[in-house]
Structure formats: C-alpha cells, structure tokens
Coordinates of C-alpha atoms and ligand atoms in Angstrom, one line a residue:
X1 CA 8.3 9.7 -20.4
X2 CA 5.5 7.1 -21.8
X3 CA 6.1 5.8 -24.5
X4 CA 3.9 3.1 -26.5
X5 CA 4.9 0.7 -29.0
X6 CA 2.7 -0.2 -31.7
X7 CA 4.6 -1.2 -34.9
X8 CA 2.7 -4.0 -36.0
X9 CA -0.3 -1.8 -35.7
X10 CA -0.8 0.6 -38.9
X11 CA -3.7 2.7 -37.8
X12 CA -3.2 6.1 -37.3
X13 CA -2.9 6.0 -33.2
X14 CA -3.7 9.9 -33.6
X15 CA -6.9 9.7 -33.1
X16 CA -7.2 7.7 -30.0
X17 CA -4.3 9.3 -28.5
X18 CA -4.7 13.2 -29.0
X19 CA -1.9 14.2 -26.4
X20 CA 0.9 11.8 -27.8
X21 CA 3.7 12.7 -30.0
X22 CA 4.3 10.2 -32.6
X23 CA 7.2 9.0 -34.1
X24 CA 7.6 6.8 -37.1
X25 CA 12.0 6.2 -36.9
X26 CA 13.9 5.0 -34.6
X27 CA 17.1 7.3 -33.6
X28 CA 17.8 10.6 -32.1
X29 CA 14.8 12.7 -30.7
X30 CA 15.8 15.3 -28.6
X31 CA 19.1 13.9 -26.8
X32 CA 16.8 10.9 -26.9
X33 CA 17.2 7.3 -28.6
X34 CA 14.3 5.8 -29.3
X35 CA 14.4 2.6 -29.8
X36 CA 11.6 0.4 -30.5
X37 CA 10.5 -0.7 -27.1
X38 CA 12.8 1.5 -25.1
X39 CA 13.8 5.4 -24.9
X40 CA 17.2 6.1 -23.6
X41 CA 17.4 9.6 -21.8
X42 CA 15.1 10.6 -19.4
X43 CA 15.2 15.0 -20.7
X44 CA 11.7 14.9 -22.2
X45 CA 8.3 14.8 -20.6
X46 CA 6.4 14.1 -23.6
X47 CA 4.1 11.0 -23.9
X48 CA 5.6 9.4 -27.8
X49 CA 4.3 6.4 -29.1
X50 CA 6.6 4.2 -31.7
X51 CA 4.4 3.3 -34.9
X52 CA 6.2 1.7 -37.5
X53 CA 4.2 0.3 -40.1
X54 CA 7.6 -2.2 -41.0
X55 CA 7.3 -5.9 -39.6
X56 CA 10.5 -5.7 -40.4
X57 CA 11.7 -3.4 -38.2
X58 CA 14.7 -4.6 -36.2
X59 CA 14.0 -5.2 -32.6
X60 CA 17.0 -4.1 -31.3
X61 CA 17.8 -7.2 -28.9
X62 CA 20.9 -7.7 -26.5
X63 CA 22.9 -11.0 -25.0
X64 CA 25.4 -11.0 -23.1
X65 CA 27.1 -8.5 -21.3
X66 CA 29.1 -5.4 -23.2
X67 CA 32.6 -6.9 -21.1
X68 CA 32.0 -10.3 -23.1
X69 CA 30.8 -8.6 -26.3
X70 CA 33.9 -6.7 -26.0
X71 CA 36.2 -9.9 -25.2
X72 CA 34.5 -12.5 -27.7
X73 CA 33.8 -10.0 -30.8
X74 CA 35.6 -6.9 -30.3
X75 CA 38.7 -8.2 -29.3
X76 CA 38.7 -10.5 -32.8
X77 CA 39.1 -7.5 -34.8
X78 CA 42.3 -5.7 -33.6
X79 CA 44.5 -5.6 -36.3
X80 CA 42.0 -6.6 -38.7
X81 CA 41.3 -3.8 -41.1
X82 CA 38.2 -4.9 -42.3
X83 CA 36.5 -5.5 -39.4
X84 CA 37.5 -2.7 -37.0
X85 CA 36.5 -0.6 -40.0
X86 CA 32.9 -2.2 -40.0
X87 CA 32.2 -2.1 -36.2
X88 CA 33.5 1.6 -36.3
X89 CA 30.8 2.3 -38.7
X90 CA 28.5 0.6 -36.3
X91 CA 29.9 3.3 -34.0
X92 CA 29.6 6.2 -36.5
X93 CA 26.0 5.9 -38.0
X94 CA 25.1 7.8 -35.0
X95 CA 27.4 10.6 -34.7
X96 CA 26.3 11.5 -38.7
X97 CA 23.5 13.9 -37.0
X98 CA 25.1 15.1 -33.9
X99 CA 28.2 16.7 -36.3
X100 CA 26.2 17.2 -39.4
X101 CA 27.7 15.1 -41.5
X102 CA 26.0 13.4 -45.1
X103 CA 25.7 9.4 -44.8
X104 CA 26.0 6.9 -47.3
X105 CA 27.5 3.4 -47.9
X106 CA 30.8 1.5 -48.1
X107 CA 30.8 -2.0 -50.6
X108 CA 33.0 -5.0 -49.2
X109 CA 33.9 -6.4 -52.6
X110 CA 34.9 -9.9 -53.2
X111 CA 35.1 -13.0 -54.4
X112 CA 33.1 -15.8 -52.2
X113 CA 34.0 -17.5 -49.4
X114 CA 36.3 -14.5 -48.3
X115 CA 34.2 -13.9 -44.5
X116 CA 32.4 -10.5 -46.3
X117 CA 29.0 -11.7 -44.5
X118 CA 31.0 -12.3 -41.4
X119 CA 32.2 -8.7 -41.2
X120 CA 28.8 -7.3 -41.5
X121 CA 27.5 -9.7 -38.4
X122 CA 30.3 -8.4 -36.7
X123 CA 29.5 -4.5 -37.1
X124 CA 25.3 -5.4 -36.3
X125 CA 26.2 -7.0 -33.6
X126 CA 26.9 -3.7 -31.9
X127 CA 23.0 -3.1 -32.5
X128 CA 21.5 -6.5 -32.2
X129 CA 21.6 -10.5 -33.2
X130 CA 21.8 -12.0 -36.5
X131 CA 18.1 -10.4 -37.4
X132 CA 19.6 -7.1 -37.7
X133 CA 21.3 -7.6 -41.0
X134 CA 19.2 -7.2 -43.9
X135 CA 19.0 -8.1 -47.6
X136 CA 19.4 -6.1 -51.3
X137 CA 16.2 -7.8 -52.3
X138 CA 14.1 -6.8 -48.8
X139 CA 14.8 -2.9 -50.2
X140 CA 12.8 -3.3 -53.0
X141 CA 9.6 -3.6 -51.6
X142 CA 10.0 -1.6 -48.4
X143 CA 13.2 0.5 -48.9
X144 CA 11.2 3.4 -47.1
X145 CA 10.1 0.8 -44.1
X146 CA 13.4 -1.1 -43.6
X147 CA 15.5 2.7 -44.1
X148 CA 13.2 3.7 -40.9
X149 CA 14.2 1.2 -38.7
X150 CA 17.9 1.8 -39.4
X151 CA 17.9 5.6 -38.6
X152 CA 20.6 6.9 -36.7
X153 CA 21.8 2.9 -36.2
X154 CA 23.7 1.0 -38.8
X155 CA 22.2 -0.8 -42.1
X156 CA 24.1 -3.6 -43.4
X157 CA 22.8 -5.3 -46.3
X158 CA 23.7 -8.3 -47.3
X159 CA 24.2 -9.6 -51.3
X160 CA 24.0 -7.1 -53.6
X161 CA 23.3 -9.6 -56.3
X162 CA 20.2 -10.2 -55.1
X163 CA 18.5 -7.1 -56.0
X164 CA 17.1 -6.6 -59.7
X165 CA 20.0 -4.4 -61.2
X166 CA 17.7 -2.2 -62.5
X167 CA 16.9 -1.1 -59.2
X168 CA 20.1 -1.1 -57.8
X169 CA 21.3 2.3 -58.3
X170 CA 18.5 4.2 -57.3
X171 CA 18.4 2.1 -54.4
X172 CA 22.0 3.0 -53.2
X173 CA 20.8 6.9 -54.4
X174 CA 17.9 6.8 -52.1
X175 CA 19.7 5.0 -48.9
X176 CA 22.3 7.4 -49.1
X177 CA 19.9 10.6 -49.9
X178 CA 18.7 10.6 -47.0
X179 CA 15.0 10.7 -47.6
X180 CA 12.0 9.0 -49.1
X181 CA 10.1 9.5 -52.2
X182 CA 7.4 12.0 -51.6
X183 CA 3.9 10.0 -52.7
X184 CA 0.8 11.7 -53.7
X185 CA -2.3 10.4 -51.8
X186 CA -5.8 9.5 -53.2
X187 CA -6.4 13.7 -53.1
X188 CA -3.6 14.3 -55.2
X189 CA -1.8 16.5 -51.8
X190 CA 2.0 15.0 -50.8
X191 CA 2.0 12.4 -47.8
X192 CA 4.7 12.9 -45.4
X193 CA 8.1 12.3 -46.2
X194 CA 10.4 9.3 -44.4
X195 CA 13.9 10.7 -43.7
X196 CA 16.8 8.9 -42.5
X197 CA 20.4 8.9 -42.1
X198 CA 22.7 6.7 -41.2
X199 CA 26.1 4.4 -42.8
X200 CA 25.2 1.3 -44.5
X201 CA 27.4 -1.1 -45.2
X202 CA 26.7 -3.9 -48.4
X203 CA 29.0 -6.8 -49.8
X204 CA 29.1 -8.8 -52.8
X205 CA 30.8 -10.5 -55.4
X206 CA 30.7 -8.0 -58.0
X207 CA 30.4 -3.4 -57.3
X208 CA 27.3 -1.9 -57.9
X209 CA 28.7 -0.6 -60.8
X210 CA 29.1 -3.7 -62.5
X211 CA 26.1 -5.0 -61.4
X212 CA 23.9 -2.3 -63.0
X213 CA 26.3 -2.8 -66.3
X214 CA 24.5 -6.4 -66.3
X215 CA 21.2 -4.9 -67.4
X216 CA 22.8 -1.9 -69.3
X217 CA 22.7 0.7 -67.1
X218 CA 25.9 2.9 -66.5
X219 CA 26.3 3.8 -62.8
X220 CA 26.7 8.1 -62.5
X221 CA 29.8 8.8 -60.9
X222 CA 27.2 9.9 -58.1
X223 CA 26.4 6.8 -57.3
X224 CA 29.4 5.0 -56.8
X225 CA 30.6 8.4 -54.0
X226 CA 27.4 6.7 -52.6
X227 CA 28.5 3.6 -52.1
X228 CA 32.2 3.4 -52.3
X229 CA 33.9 0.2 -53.2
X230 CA 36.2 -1.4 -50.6
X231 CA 37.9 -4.4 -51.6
X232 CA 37.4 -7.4 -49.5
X233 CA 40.3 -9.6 -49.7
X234 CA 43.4 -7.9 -47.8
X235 CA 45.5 -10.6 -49.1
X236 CA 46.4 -12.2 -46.1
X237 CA 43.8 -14.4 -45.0
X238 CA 40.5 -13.0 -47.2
X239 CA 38.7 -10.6 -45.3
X240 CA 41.1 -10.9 -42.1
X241 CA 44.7 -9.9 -41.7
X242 CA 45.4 -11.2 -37.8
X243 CA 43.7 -14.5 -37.0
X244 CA 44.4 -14.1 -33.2
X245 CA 44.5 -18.0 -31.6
X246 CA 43.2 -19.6 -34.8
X247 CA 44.9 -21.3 -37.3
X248 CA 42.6 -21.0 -40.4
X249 CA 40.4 -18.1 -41.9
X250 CA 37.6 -20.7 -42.0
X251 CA 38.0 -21.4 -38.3
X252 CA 38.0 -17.4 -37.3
X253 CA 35.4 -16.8 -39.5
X254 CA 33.2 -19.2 -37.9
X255 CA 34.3 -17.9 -34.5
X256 CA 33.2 -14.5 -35.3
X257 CA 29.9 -16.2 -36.5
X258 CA 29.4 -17.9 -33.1
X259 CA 30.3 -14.8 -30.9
X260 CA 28.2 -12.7 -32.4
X261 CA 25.4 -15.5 -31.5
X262 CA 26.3 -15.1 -28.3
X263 CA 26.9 -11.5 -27.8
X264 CA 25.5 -8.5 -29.3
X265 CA 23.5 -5.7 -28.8
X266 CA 24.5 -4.6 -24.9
X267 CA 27.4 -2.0 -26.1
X268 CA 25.2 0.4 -28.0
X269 CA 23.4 1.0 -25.4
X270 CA 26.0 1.8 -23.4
X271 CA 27.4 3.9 -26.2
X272 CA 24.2 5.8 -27.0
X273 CA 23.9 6.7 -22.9
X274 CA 27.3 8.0 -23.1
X275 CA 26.6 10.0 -25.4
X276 CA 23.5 11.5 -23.4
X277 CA 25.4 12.0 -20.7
X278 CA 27.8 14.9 -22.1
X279 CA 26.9 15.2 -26.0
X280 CA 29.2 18.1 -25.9
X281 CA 32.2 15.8 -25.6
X282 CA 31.4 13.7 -27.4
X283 CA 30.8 16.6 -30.5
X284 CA 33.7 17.9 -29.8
X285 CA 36.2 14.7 -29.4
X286 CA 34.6 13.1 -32.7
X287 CA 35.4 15.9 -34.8
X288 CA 39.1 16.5 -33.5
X289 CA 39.5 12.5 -34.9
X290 CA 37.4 13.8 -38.4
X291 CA 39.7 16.4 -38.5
X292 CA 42.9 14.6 -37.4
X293 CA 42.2 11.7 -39.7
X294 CA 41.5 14.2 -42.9
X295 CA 44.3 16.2 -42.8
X296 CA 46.5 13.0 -42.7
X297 CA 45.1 11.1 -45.2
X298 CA 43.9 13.8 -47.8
X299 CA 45.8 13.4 -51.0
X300 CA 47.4 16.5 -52.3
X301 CA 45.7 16.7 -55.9
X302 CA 42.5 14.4 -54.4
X303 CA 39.1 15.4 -57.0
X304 CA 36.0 16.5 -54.9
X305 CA 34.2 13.0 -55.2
X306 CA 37.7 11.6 -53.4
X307 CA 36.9 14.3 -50.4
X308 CA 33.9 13.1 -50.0
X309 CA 34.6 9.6 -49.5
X310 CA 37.5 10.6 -47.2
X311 CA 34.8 12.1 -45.0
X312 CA 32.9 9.1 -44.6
X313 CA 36.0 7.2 -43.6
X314 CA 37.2 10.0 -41.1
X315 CA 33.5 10.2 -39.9
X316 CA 33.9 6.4 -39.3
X317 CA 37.1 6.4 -37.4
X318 CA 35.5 8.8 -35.2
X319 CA 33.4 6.4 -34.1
X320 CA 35.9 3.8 -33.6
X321 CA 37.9 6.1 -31.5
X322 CA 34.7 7.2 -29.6
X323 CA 34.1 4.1 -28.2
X324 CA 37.5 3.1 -27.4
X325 CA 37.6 6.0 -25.8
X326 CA 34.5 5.1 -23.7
X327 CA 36.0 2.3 -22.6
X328 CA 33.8 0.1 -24.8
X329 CA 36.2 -2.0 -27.6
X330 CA 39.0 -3.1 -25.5
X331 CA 41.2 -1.7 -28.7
X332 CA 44.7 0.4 -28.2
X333 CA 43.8 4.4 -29.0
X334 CA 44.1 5.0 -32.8
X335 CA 43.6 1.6 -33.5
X336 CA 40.5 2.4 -35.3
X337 CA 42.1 5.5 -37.0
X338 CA 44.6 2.6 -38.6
X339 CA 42.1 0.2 -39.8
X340 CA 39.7 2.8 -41.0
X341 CA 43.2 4.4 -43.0
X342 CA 44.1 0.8 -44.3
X343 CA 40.8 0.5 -45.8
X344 CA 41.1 4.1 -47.3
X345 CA 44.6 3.3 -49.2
X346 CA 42.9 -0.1 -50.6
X347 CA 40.1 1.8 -51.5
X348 CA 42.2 4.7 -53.4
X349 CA 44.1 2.0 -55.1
X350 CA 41.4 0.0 -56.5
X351 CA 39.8 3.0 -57.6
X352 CA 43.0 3.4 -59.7
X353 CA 43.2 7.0 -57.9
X354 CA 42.3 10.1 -56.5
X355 CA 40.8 12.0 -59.8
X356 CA 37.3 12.0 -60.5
X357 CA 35.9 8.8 -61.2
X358 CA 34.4 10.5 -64.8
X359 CA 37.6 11.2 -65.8
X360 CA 38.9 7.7 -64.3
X361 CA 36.4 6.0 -66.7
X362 CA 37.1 8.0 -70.0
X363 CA 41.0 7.7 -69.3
X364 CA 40.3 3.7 -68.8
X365 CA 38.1 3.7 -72.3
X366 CA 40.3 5.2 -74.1
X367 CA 43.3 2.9 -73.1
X368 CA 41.2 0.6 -73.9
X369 CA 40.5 1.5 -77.2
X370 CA 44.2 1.2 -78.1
X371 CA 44.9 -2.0 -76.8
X372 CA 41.7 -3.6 -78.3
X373 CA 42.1 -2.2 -81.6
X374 CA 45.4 -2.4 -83.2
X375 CA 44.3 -2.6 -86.6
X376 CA 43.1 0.4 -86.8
X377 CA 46.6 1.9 -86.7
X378 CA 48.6 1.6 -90.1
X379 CA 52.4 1.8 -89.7
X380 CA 53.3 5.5 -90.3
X381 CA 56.2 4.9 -93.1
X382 CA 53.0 3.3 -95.5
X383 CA 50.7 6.3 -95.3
X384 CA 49.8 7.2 -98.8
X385 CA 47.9 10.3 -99.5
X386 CA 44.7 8.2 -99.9
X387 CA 45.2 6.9 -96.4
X388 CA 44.4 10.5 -95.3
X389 CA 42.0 10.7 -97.3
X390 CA 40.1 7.8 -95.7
X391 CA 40.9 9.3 -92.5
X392 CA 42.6 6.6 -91.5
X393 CA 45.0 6.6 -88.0
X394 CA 48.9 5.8 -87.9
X395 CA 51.3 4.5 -85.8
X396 CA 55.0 6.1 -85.7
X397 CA 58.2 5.0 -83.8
X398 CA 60.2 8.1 -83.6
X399 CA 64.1 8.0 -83.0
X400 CA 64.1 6.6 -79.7
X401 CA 62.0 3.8 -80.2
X402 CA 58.7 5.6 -78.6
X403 CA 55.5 4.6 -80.6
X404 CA 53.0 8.0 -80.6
X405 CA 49.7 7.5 -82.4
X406 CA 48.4 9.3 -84.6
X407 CA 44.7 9.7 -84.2
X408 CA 42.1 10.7 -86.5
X409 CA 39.7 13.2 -85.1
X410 CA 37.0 11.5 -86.6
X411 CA 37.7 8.0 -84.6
X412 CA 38.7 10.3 -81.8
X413 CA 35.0 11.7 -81.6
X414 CA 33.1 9.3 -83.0
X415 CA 34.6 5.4 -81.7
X416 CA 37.1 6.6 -78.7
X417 CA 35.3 8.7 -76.8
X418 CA 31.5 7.1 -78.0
X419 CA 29.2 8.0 -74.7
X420 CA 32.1 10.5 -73.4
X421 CA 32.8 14.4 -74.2
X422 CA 35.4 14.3 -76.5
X423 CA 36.0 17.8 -75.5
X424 CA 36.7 17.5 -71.7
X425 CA 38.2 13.4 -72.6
X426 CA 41.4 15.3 -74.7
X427 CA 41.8 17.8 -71.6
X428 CA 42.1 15.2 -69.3
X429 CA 44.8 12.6 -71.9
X430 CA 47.2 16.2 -71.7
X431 CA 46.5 16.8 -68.2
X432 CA 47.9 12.7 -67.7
X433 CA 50.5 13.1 -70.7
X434 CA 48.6 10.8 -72.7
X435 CA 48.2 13.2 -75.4
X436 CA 51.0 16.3 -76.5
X437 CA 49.4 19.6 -76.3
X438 CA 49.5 21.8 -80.0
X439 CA 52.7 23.5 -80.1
X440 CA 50.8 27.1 -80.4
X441 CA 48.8 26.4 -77.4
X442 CA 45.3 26.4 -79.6
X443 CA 42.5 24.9 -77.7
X444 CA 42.2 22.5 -80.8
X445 CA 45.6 20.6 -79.9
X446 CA 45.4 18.7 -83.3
X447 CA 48.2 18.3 -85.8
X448 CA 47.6 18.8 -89.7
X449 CA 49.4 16.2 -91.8
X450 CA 49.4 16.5 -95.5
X451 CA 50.8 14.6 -98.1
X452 CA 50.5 15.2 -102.1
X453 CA 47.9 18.3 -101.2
X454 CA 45.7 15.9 -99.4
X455 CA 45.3 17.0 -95.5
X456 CA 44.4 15.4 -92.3
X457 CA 43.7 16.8 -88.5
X458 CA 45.2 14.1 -86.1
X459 CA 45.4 14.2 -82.2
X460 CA 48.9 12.7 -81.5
X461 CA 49.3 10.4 -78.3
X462 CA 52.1 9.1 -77.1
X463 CA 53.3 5.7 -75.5
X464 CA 51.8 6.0 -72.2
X465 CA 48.8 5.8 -73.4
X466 CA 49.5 1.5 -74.4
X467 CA 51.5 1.5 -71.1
X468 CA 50.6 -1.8 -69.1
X469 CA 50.6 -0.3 -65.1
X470 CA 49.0 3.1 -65.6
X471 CA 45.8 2.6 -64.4
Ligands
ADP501 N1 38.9 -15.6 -44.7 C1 38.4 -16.9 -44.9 N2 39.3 -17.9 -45.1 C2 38.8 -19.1 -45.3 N3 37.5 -19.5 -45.3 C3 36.6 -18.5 -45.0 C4 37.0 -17.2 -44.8 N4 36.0 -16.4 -44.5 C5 34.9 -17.2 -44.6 N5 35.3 -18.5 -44.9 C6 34.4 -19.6 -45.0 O1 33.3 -19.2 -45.8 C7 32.1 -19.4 -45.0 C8 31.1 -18.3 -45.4 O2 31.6 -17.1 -44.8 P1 31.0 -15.7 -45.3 O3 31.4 -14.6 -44.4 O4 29.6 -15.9 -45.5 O5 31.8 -15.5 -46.7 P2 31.3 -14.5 -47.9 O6 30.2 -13.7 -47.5 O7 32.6 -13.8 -48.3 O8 30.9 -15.5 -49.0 C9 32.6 -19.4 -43.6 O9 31.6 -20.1 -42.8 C10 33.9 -20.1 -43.7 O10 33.7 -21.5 -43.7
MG502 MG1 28.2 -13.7 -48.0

C-alpha cells in the first residue's frame, strides 16, 4: 500500500494523482486504520493519499512503550470509576462501526478543581499526547474539520463553557449525528458530505443543558440522550475513588497529568492491529459484553431515551473488556464492566430516573410550582362562592392530616404547565400519584366544586406532589 500524506495541503491532489484513492477521515477503511501518517493492515493494494484540510488534525503520536503506558496510566485507574470509564471509551470509539452501533457523548459534570480535565488526558492518552484533547470553542469554527480527525478514535473536549451557548446544542446534535452539514457550492449543487462516528467525551462546570438555559434556549430532550450527564465528583476524593500510593487527590491528579506526558499513544495501535488480526472475535466478544452488560443493568420500567444511553455505556464497557482481554490494561476481567456500571447508577440518579427526561422536566416544573407559589392556595374551609368564581385554587387537609390541592384548571393550563402539554403533563402526575384520577374514569379527571350555584372544575393533587425527596 502507498499512501501519501498531505493535510496541510488543500488542493484537490485528484488531479495530479489520477490512480489514488483519497481519503479525507482518519479511521476504518477496509479492515484498515488510517491514520494520518501511517495505515495499519496490509489487505489492500490501493495507492490512498490522506488529505485533511484541518491543521488541526491530531497527529496521532506515541511515547513510551504500551507495558509502561499500561503500568504508569492504566494501572491508576483500577477502581476508579471515572477513569476506567473514560479510557474504556477510548477503547470503544472504534468498535461503534464494527457492531453498528450510534455514537454520541458522555458530560463529566462538576464543580472545579475535581481532576475532570485529568480524566479526559487519561482516555486520549490511549490515542496520543496532551495535543489530542480538544476545546468547545475550536468546534465552532471547524466542527466539520476537527470531527474528521476524530473518526473512529476518541474526541474529548475540554470546557464546555467555552463555547457560545447558542451554539452549544447543535454542536453536541451534529458530533453525535454523525455527519456534516451538506453545503451548497458556488453552482448551487451539494459538496460532499463529512461523516464521522465516534464517543466524545466533554467536562464542565455546569450540563449542556444549563449552559444553553444561559442564553434562553431549552435543551430538546434529544440533546441531552446526546450527551448524557455523568456526574464528576464520586464523593470520595472528586473525580477518583482509589488513590493507589498517593495520599492526596491533588497529588494523583498530578500523577495522572505526568504519566500521561510520558506515555501515550503505543496501546491503540496495538489495539487497532488486534483487531485486524481476527475482526471476527473481536465482533463477536464485544457484543456478548453489550449484551451481558444490558441485560444486567436495564431497569425494568426504563423510557426509550434511558435505553439508549444504557447502550452507550454497554458499548463502552465493551471496549474496556476488549482490551483487557488483549492483554493491554493490566485490569482484573469485568473490571471495566464495574466502572462503566458505577458510572451508569450515578448517572440514573442524577437524572432523578429512568422515565423520559420530557416527562422528568414537566414532573420537576410542576413541583415546582407548588413549592414556589403558596399564595396562590387559599385554605379550603374560607372558600366563598366568589372564590370560585375568581377561579381561585385551595388547599385542604383531609382527616388524616394529608394536604391535597385543589387546582384550578385555568392555573393548571395556563401558569403550571406554561411551555408544557397540559394534556400529556396530567397523564404523567396520575401515572406518579401526584394527581387522583376522576372517580368515573373520564379522560377529563377534574372535580366540579360548587358552592351557592356557583361552579368550579379543579384537578385535585395530593401531598406527594410538595414531598421533599421525590425527585
Ligand atoms: N480529586 C482532586 N482532589 C484534589 N485536587 C485535585 C483533584 N483533581 C484535581 N485537583 C487539582 O486541580 C488541578 C486541576 O485539575 P483538573 O483535572 O484540571 O481539574 P478540573 O478539570 O476538574 O478543574 C490539579 O492539578 C490538582 O492540583
Ligand atoms: Mg478542567
């Protein structure tokens, strides 16, 4: 195989080299890697050149042997959840095409300080020295160019504050769809369209989703299956649970800082050849761990967005799994499968759980509304007629001491459920017992109340709806 290297060139190579294949992305090619400046598997006799138009593209560099990477870096994250989750993505990004499988990106949330940047050197130093981890910001001018150079390898970006929240959600939408915007040229005819696919990981202080809320912009439910919130602070020591020989989380941070200086890059090579030499096993060994690690972590009543994210977890712990079962982390067998699993529960649990993050949000604002809003509830025993006729709302204590609201459909549509559908919002409060279904089973579910002739249609809710722990 020939292959030329040109990516700081951008003129269309074509023309003097009629017999070449080009490729614009790094990643698979025909049980190939192509990397930048080198092609791993020898199965093709085509002549390829590499012509990336990105600067930026990563140049894919190794230290150090894989047997030190594996006893200075690797060996730092056993029994450290965050990071034996991060360098199995590392692992994973790859495998996404060989089974199939979507991509998309996992959030280390957290305050500063906590070692999220050093978790994200840790998983690109699989692929390559400190270089290799991006920023937010360098998306926005080149998301097309820098999402080439990842293919098939690993993005991590670094700061989510730095991008413009008004771009930050179609940026997590794009990484994650998996191709390019499709540009018309001078002609007005479609220029080719970059596609990639691969796991990026991203950290910051605050989720994307509160990030876009700074500029007014409400993240789609979409968005945040895209890029799913893990938090970054396991309570022990920040980011880390085990600090091995040291006796600070500043002092093992800094370690992981200064072995990934030292080593990096050498094991994904190894990895990648591997998985040349019998992609069949490697197929078929990957998806026993997807499947394994599903059907043991799928919650019974988990919504279709939980699913998904599940599969990007399982998809990860493959990975981890692959490698150790290469020979290539150093880490007991389903030692990955039990980070990658930790991280899972902490991400369920922040999420506040496993129904849809639409019906997650309306639950939250209407909660919300009760606890913010007292005064709009008069006490039930001082309802006069021309109370109802105002429409105002009540609140009762019935014989047990329970307080149920009484809720005027008016607020209900109009204040409670403002940007929600009212509709689908009282379906959910009955399916969590926030809200007592009509006695007749109507679809309506209200209750008339009437005093002196006058009449009122309320929704009644009931004390779990003020409760401090649910969700
Ligand atoms: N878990 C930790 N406990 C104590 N100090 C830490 C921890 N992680 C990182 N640090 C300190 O913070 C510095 C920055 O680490 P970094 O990974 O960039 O944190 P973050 O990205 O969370 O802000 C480190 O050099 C170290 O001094
Ligand atoms: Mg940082």
């Amino acid at each position: 195989m020939h292959l030329f290297v040109s990516y700081l060139l951008y003129i269309d190579l074509n023309i003097l080299y009629k017999n070449y294949f080009m490729l614009r992305v790094i990643g698979w090619y025909k049980n190939n890697f192509i990397f930048p400046n080198i092609v791993l598997g020898h199965q093709i006799n085509e002549r390829l050149i590499f012509q990336n138009p990105n600067i930026a593209c990563p140049h894919y560099t190794q230290k150090g042997t894989v047997k030190e990477w594996m006893d200075n870096v690797s060996r730092l994250c056993i029994n450290n959840s965050r990071l034996e989750f991060a360098v199995s993505a590392a692992f994973a990004s790859p495998l996404l095409r060989l089974l199939n499988t979507e991509g998309g990106g996992i959030h280390f949330k957290g305050s500063s300080s906590l070692g999220k940047s050093k978790i994200l050197r840790a998983a690109g130093s699989v692929w390559s020295d400190e270089s290799f981890i991006q920023r937010w910001n360098a998306t926005l001018n080149g998301l097309e160019a820098v999402a080439s150079g990842y293919n098939d390898a690993l993005l991590c970006l670094d700061e989510l504050a730095q991008i413009d929240p008004i771009f930050a959600g179609e940026t997590a939408y794009l990484l994650s769809n998996e191709k390019g915007k499709l540009r018309a040229t001078k002609t007005g005819s479609s220029t080719e369209q970059s596609k990639w696919k691969f796991l990026f990981l991203s950290n910051g202080e605050i989720s994307l989703d509160e990030h876009m809320q700074q500029c007014g912009k409400k993240s789609k439910a979409g968005q945040e299956v895209r890029l799913a919130d893990i938090p970054a602070d396991t309570g022990k020591f920040g980011c880390f649970e085990n600090l091995h020989e040291y006796s600070t989380g500043e002092q093992f941070a800094d370690a992981i800082s200064t072995a990934c200086d030292n080593f990096y890059g050498a094991v994904s090579i190894d990895y990648l050849n591997k998985i040349i030499e019998n992609q069949q096993f490697a197929i078929r060994f990957s998806n026993e761990i997807l499947n394994n690690f599903i059907s043991q972590n799928k919650p019974l009543k988990a919504s279709g967005q939980v699913v998904r994210v599940l599969k990007r977890f399982a998809i990860i712990a493959a990975g981890g799994e692959l490698a150790t079962k290469y020979g290539l982390t150093g880490w007991p067998e389903g030692g990955a499968m039990q980070g990658v699993r930790k991280c899972f529960i902490d991400w369920l649990d922040a999420r506040g759980g496993m129904e849809s993050k639409e019906k997650l949000n309306a639950l939250r604002q209407i909660k919300n509304f009760f606890s913010l809003n007292p005064h709009q509830f008069h006490m039930w025993d001082t309802v006069l007629a021309v109370d109802l006729a105002e429409r105002s709302s009540f609140k009762k204590y019935d014989p047990q001491g329970n307080i149920e609201f009484f809720v005027h459909l008016s607020l209900f549509r109009n204040e409670m459920c403002l940007g929600i559908d009212a509709k689908l919002a009282t379906t959910w409060c009955i399916e969590e017992g926030l809200l007592l279904p009509s006695k007749d089973n109507k679809p309506t579910r209200t209750e008339c109340v009437s005093i002196n002739k006058v009449k009122g249609r309320y929704y009644r809710f009931t004390s779990k709806v003020i409760e401090e722990n649910y969700l």
